[in-house]
Tab-separated table of C-alpha atoms in Angstrom:
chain	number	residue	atom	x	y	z
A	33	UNK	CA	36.861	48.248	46.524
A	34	UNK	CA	37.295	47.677	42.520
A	35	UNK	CA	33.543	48.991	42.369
A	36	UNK	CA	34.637	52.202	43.806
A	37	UNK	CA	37.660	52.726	42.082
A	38	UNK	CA	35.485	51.921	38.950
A	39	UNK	CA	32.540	54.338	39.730
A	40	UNK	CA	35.440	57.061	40.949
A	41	UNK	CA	36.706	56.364	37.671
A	42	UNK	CA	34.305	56.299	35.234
A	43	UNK	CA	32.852	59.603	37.892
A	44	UNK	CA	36.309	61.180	36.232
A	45	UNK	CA	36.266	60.332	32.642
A	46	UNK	CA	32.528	61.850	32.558
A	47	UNK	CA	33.606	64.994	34.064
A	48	UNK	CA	36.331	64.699	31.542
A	49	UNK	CA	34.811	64.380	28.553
A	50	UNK	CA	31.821	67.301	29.992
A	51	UNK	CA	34.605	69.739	30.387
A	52	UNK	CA	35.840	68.877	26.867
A	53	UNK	CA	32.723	69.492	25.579
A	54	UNK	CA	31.674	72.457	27.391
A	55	UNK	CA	35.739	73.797	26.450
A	56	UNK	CA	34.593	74.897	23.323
A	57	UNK	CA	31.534	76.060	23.972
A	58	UNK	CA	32.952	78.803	26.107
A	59	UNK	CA	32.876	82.167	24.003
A	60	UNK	CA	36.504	81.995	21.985
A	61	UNK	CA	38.599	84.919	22.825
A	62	UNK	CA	38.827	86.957	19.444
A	63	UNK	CA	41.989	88.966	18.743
A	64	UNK	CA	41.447	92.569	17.517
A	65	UNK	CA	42.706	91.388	14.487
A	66	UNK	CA	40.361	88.997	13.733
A	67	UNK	CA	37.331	90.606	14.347
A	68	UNK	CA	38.683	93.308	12.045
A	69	UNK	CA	38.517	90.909	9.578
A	70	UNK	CA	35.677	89.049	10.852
A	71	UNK	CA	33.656	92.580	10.821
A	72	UNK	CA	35.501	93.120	7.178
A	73	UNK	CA	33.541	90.076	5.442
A	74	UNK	CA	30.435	90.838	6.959
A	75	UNK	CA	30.368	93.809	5.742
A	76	UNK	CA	31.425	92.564	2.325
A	77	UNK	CA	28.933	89.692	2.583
A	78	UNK	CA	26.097	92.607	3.134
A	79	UNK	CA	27.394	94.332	0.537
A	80	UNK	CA	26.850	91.315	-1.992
A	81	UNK	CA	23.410	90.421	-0.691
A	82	UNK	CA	21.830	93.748	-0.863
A	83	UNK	CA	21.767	94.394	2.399
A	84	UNK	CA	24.223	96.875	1.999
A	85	UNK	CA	24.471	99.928	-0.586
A	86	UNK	CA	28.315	100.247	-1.800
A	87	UNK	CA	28.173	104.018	0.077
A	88	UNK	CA	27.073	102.027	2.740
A	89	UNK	CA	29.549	99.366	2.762
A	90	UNK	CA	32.595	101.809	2.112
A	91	UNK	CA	31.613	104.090	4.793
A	92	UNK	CA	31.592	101.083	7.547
A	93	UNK	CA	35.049	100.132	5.964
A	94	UNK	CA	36.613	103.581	6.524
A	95	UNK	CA	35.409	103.391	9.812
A	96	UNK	CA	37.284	99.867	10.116
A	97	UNK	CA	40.129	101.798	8.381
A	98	UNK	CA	39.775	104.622	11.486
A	99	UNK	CA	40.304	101.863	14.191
A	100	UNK	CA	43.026	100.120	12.345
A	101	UNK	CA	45.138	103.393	12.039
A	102	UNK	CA	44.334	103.991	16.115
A	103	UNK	CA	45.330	100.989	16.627
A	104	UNK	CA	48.835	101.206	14.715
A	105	UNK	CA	49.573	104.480	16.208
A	106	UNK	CA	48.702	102.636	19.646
A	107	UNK	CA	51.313	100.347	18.814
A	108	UNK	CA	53.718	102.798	17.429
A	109	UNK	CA	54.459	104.166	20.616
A	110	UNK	CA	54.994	100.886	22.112
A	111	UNK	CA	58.611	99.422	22.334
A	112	UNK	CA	58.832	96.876	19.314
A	113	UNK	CA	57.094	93.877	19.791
A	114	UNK	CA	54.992	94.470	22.606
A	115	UNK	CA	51.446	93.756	22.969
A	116	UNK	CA	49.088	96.492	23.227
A	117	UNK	CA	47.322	96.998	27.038
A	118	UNK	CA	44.570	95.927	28.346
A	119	UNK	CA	42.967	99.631	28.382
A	120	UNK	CA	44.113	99.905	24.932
A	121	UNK	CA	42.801	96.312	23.960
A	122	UNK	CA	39.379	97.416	25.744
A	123	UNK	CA	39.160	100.883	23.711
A	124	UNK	CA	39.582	98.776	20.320
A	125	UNK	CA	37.231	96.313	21.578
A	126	UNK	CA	34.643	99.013	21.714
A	127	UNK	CA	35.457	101.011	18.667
A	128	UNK	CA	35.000	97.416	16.768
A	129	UNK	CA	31.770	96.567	19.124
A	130	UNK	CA	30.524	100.036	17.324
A	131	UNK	CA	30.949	99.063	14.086
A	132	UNK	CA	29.553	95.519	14.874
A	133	UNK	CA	26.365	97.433	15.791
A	134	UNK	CA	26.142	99.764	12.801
A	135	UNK	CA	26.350	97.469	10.687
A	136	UNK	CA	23.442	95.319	11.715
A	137	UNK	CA	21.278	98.394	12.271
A	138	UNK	CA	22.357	99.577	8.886
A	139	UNK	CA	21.058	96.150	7.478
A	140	UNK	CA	17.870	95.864	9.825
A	141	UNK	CA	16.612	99.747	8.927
A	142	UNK	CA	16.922	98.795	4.904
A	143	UNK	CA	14.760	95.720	5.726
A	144	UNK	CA	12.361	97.418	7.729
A	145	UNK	CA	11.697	100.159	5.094
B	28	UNK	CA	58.800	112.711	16.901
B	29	UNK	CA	57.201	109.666	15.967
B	30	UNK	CA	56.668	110.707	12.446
B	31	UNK	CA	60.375	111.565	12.227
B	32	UNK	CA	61.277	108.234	13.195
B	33	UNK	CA	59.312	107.023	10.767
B	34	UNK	CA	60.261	109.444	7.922
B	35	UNK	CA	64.387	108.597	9.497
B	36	UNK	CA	63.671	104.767	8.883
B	37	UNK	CA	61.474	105.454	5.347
B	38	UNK	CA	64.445	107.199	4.076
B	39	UNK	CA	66.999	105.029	5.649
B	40	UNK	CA	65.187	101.962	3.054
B	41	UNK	CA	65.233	104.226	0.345
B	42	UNK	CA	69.070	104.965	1.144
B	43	UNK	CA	69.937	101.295	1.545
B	44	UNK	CA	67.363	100.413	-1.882
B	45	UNK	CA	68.794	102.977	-3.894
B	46	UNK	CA	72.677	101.876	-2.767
B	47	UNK	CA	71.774	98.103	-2.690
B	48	UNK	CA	70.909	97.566	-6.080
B	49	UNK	CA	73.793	97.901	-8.471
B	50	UNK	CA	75.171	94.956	-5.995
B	51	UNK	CA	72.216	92.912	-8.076
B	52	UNK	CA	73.123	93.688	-11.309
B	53	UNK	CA	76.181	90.837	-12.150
B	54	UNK	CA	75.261	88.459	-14.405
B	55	UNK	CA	74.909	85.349	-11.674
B	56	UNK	CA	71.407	86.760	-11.179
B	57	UNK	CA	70.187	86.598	-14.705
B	58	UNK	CA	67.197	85.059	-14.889
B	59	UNK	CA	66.465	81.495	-16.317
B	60	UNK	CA	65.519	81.004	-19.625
B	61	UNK	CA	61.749	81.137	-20.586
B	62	UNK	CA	61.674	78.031	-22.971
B	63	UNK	CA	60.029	76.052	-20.072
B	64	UNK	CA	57.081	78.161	-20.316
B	65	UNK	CA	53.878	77.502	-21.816
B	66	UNK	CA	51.717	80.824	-22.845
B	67	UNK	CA	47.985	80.777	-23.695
B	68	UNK	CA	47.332	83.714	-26.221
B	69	UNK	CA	43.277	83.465	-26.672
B	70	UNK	CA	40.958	85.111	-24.093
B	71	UNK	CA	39.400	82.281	-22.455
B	72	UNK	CA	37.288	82.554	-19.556
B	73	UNK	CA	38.268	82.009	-15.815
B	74	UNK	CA	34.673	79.156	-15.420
B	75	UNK	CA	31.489	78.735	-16.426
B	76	UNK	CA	30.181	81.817	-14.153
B	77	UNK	CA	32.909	83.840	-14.262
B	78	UNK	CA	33.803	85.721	-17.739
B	79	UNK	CA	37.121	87.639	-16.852
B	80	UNK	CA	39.253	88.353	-19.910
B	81	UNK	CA	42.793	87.476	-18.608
B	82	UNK	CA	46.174	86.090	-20.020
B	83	UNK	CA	47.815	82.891	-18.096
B	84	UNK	CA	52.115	81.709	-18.549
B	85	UNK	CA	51.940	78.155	-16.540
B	86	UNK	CA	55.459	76.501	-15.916
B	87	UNK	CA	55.737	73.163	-16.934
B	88	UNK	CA	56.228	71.048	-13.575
B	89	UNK	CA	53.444	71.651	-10.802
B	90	UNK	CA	54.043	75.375	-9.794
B	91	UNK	CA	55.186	76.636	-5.911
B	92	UNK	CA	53.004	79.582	-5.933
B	93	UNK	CA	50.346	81.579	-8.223
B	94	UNK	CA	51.068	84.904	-9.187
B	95	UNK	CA	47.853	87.009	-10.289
B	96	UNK	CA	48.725	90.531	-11.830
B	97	UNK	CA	46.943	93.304	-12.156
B	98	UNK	CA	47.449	96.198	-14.975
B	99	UNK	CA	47.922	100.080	-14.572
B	100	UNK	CA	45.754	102.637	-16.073
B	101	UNK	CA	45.344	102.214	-20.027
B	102	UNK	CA	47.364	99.148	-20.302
B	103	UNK	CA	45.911	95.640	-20.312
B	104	UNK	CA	46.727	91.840	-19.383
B	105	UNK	CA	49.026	91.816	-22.264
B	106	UNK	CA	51.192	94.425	-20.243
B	107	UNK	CA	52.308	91.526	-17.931
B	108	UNK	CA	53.203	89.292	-20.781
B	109	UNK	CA	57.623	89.925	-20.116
B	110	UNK	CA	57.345	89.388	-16.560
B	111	UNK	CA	54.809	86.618	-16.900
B	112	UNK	CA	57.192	84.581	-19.071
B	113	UNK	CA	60.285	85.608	-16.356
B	114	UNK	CA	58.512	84.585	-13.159
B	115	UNK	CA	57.107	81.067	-15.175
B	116	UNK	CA	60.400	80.460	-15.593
B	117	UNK	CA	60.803	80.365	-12.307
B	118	UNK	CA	57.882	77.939	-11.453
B	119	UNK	CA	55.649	80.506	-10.684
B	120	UNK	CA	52.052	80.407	-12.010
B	121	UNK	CA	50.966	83.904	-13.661
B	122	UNK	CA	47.165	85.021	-14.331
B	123	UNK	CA	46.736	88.834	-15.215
B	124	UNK	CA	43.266	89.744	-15.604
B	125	UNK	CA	42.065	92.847	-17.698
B	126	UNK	CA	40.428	95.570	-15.838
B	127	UNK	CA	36.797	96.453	-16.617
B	128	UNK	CA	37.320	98.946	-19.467
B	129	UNK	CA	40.332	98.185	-20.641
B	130	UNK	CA	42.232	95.121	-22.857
B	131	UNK	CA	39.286	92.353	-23.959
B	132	UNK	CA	36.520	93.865	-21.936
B	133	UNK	CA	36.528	97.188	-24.775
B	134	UNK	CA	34.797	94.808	-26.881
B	135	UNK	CA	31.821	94.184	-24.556
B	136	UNK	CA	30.469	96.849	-25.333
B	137	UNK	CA	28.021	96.883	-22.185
B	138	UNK	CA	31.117	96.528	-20.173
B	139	UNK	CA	33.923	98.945	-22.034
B	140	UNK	CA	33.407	101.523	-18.801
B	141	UNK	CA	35.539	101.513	-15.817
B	142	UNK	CA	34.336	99.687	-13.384
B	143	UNK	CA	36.359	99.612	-10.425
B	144	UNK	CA	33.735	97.779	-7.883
B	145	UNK	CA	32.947	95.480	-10.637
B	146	UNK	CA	36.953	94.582	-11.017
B	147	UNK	CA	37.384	93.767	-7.296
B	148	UNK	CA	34.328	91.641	-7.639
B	149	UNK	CA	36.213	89.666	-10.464
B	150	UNK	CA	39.261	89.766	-8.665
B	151	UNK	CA	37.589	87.905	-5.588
B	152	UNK	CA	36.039	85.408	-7.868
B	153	UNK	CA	39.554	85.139	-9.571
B	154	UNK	CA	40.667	83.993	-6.594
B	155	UNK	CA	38.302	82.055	-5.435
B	156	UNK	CA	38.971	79.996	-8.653
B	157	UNK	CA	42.983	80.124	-8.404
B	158	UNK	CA	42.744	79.040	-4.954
B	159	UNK	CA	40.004	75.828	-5.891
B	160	UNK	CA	42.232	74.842	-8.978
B	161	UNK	CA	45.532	75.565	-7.000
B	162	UNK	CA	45.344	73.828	-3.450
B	163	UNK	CA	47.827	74.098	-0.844
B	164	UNK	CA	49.453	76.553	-3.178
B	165	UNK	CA	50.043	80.234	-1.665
B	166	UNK	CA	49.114	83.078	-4.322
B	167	UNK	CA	50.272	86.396	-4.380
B	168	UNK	CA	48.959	89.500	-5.547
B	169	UNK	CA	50.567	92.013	-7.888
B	170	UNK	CA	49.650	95.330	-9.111
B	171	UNK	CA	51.133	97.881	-10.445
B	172	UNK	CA	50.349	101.937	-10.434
B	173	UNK	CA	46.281	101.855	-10.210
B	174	UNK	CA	46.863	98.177	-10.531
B	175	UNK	CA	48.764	98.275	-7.204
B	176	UNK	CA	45.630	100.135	-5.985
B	177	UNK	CA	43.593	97.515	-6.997
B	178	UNK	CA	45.184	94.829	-5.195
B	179	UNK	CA	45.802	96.641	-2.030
B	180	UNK	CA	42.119	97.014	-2.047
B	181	UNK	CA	41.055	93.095	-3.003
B	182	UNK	CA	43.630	92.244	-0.097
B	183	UNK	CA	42.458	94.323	2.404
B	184	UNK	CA	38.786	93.309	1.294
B	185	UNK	CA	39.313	89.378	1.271
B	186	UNK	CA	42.720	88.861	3.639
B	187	UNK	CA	41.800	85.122	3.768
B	188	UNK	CA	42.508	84.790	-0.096
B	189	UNK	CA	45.503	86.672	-0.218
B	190	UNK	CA	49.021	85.135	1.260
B	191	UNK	CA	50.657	88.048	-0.251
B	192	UNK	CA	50.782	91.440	-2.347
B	193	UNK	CA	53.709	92.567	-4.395
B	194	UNK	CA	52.396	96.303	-5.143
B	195	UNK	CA	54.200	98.677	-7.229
B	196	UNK	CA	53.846	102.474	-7.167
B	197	UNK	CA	50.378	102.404	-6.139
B	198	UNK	CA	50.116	106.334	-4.263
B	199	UNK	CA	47.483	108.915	-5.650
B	200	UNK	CA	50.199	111.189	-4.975
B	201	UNK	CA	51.297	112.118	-8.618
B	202	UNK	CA	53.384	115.255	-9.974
B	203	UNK	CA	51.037	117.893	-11.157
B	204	UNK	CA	47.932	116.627	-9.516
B	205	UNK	CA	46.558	119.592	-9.083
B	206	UNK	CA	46.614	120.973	-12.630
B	207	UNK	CA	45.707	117.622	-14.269
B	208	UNK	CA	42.527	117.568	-11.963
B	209	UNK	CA	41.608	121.110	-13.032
B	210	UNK	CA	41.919	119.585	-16.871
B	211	UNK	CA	39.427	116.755	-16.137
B	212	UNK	CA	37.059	119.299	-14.003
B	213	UNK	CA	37.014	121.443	-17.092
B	214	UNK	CA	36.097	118.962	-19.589
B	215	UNK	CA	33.581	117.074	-17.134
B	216	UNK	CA	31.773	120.085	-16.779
B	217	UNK	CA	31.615	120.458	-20.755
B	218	UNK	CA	30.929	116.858	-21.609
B	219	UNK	CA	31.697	114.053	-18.985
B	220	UNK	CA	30.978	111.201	-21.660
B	221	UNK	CA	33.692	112.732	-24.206
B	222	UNK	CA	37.107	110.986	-24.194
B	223	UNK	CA	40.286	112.446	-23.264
B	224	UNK	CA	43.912	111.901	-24.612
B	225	UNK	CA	45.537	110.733	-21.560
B	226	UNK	CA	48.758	111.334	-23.664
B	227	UNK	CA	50.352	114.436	-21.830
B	228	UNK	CA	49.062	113.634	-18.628
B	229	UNK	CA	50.018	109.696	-17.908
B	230	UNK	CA	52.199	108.509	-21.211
B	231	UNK	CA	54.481	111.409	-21.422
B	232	UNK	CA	55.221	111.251	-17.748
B	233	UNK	CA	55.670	107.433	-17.856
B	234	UNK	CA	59.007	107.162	-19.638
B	235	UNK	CA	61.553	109.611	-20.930
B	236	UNK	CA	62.004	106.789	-23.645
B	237	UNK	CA	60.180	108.220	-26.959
B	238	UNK	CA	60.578	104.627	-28.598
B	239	UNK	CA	58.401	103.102	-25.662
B	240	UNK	CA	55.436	105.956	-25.459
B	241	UNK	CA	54.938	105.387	-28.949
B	242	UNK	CA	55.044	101.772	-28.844
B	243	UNK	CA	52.181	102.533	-25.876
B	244	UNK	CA	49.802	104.333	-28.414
B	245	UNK	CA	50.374	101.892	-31.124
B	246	UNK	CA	49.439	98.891	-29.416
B	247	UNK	CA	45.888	98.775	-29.743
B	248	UNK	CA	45.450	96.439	-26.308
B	249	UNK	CA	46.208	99.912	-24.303
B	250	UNK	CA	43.221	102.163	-23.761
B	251	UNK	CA	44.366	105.735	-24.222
B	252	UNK	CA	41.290	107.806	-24.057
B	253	UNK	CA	39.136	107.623	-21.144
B	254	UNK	CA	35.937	110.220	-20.483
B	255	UNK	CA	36.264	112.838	-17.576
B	256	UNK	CA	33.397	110.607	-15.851
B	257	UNK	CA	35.800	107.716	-15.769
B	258	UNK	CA	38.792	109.829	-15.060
B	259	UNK	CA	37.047	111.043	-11.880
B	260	UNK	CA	36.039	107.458	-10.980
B	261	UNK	CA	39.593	106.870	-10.918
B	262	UNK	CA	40.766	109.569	-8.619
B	263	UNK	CA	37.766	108.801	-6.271
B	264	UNK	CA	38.951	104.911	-6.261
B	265	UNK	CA	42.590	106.382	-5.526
B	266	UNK	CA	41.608	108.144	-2.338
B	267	UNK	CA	41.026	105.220	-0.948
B	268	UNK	CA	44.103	104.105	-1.215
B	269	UNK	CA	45.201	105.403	2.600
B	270	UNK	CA	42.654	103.161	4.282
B	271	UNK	CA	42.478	100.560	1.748
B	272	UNK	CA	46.573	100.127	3.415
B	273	UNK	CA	45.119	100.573	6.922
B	274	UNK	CA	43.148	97.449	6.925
B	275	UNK	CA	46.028	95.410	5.502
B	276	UNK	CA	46.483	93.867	9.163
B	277	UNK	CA	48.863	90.759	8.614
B	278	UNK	CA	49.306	89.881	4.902
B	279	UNK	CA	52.837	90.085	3.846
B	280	UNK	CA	53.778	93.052	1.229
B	281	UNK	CA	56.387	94.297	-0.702
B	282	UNK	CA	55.875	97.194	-2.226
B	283	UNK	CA	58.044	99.048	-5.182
B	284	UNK	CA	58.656	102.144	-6.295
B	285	UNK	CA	60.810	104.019	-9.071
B	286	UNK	CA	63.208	107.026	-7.956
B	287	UNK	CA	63.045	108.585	-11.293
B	288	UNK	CA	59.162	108.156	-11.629
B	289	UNK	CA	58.078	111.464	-13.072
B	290	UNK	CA	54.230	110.516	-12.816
B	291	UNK	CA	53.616	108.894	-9.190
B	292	UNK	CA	56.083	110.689	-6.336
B	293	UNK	CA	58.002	107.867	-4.399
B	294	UNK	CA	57.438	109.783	-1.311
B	295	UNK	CA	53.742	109.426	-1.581
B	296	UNK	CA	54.492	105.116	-2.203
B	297	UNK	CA	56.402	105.783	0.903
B	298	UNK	CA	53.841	107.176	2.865
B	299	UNK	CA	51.076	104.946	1.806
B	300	UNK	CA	53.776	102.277	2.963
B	301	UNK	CA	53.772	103.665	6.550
B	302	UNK	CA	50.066	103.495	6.791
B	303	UNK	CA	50.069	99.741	6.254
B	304	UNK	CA	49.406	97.984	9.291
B	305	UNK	CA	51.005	94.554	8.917
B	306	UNK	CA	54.123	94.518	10.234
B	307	UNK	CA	55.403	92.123	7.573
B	308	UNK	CA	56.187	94.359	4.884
B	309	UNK	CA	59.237	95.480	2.761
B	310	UNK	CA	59.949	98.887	0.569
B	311	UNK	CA	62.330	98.640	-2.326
B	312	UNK	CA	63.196	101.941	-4.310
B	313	UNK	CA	64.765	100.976	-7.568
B	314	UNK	CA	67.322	103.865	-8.062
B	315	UNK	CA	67.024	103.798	-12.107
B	316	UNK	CA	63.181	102.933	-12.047
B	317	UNK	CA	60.563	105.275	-13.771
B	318	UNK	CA	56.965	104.649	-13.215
B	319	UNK	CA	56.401	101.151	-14.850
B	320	UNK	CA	58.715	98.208	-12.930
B	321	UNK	CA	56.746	95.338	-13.649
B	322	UNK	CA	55.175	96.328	-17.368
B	323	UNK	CA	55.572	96.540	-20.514
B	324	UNK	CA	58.944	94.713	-20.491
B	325	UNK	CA	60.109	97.227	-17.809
B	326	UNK	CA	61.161	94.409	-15.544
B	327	UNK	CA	64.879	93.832	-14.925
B	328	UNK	CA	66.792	90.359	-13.714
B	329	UNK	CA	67.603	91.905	-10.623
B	330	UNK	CA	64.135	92.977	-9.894
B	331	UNK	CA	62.436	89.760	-10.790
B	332	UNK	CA	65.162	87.764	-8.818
B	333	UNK	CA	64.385	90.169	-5.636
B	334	UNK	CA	60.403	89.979	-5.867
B	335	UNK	CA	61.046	86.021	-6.057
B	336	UNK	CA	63.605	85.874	-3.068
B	337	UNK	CA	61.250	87.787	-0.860
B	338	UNK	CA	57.883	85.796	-2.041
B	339	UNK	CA	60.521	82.909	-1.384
B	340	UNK	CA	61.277	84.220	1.975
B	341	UNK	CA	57.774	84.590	2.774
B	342	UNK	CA	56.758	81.059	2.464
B	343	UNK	CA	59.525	80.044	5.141
């Protein structure tokens, strides 16, 4: 009887301490804002290795600077406080997903000339 | 509609600024005497790697925050050296860093160009520096006029060094743009490497005080002449102000402006100040202000008691 609360037990802490580990492991669920500024220093990190030419670097931060303003005047219209939707989140999501991409293709093309 | 709102509430701050700040000027908010402070004079150098002509006014006792300033257009480090000694006094660190091109870095002579790219490199490394020899300890930004620019744009570059930005007058949007563009143009096309008196353009519009311009061409810190090729490197670098604001997603900022500039238009500050995303962020019009709040001894007790309640009020 003790044996089988035992195994049950130690049966529980395993799954425990799997699904503490494997928590974390699940992709984190970035804000908007922090892949802004996630994108920001790679950009600026690109910019300092080479990888990126300064017209390069500014044009990928204007285009930053494009979603940022879409995304204030998405909250703008919103009653104060409120978060934005999820159709809104979703467009952000994929103007930032954009940028994500040029900015490695921007790097990969200079290192494949 | 929207933009009404927005212009309604813009105007309502500069209302309540303008109305709100004779209520400031008794006595009880003098500022504390500056014997406590300690100021280093020479030009040393921010590390080993990093050579960054700048100016430092360290309070005695362990300081709260770290203030790191940033100079307008022709002026230098030494600009900063009234409000440096003020805000010590008040347990605040101050750094101001020279620009590339102007103050200690017109004796390099590799270096005496603008250099704007350059500058926001040093100003990352500058804090990089502040925030190893300072832990724990939140440090501000503060710029004024193209300095202002400057900051918005290290901020908005590297928001995970900044935990604040006090940013005076920093809008391209001056009073007779257009014409004073047309001047450079001209003499860009007929020399781009010969130096310009920025005299009637900047100084005169600066103050109405004669005493002051001509203490600004005497001092031989403040760079005067710059050559179209610079002058143009400046207005590019001031473009960017709009979506330099833009990416300024969450850091705190207060940003200043003087009703009776006659260089930079406040309306243009409070524009720029509409475009900044965070939603922490505060507009202040000082009704007697001209285009210099924080320089060149410009700084009032009232002022320097309202940019420490709100960098107060932002550590809460």
């Amino acid at each position: 009887m003790n044996l089988k609360r035992l195994s049950s037990g130690i049966l529980a802490a395993t799954i425990l301490i799997g699904m503490s580990f494997a928590l974390p492991a699940e992709s984190k669920k970035w804000t908007t804002d922090e892949r802004q500024i996630q994108l920001m220093q790679e950009i600026n990190s690109g910019q300092k290795s080479g990888d990126l030419t300064l017209v390069e670097a500014n044009s990928l931060r204007k285009d930053l600077s494009h979603v940022a303003r879409k995304k204030a005047k998405m909250k703008f219209k919103l009653p104060p406080n409120s978060k934005l939707t999820a159709d809104q989140e979703a467009e952000i999501e994929k103007d930032l997903n954009k940028i994500s991409s040029d900015i490695h293709k921007t790097k990969l093309e200079k290192r494949v000339k | 509609m929207h933009k009404h709102r927005k212009l309604t509430s813009s105007a309502l701050t500069l209302l309540l600024s303008v109305l709100s700040l004779p209520l400031y000027a008794s006595p009880a908010f003098s500022a504390p005497p500056v014997r406590t402070t300690r100021k280093v004079s020479a030009v040393p150098t921010w590390s080993a790697n990093i050579h960054v002509p700048f100016r430092s006014w360290i309070p005695r006792n362990k300081p709260r925050q770290v203030l790191l300033c940033v100079h307008g257009l022709g002026f230098s480090s030494k600009s900063f050296t009234q409000f440096g000694r003020q805000m010590a006094a008040r347990e605040f660190a101050v750094y101001a860093m020279d620009v590339r091109g102007f103050g200690a870095w017109m004796q390099r002579t590799s270096e005496a160009r603008v250099d704007f790219e350059g500058c926001l490199a040093d100003i990352e490394g500058a804090l990089r520096t502040l925030r190893a020899s300072y832990p724990h300890t939140p440090i501000f930004l503060v710029g004024e006029s193209m300095g202002g620019a400057i900051v918005l744009r290290a901020a908005s570059r590297n928001p995970q060094l900044v935990d604040g930005i006090v940013c005076s007058v920093p809008s391209s949007d001056r009073y007779a743009k257009i014409s004073s563009e047309i001047i450079v143009g001209a003499h860009y096309l007929e020399d781009k490497n010969k130096p310009i008196d920025l005299k009637p353009e900047v100084i005169d519009r600066t103050t109405a005080d004669k005493a002051l311009r001509a203490k600004f061409e005497a001092d031989p810190t403040n760079r005067m002449k710059l050559t179209p090729q610079e002058l143009k490197q400046f207005n590019e670098f001031m473009k960017g102000n709009n979506d330099a604001a833009a990416l300024i997603i969450k850091t705190p900022v207060l940003m200043l402006a003087g009703f009776k500039d006659k260089l930079v238009k406040p309306e243009g500050t409070i524009e720029l100040f509409n475009l900044l995303s965070t939603q922490d962020k505060m507009l202040m019009i000082v009704g007697d202000g001209e285009h210099l709040l924080l320089e060149e001894n410009q700084l009032t007790p009232q002022l320097s008691t309202l940019v420490t309640d709100w960098i107060k009020s932002e550590l809460k």
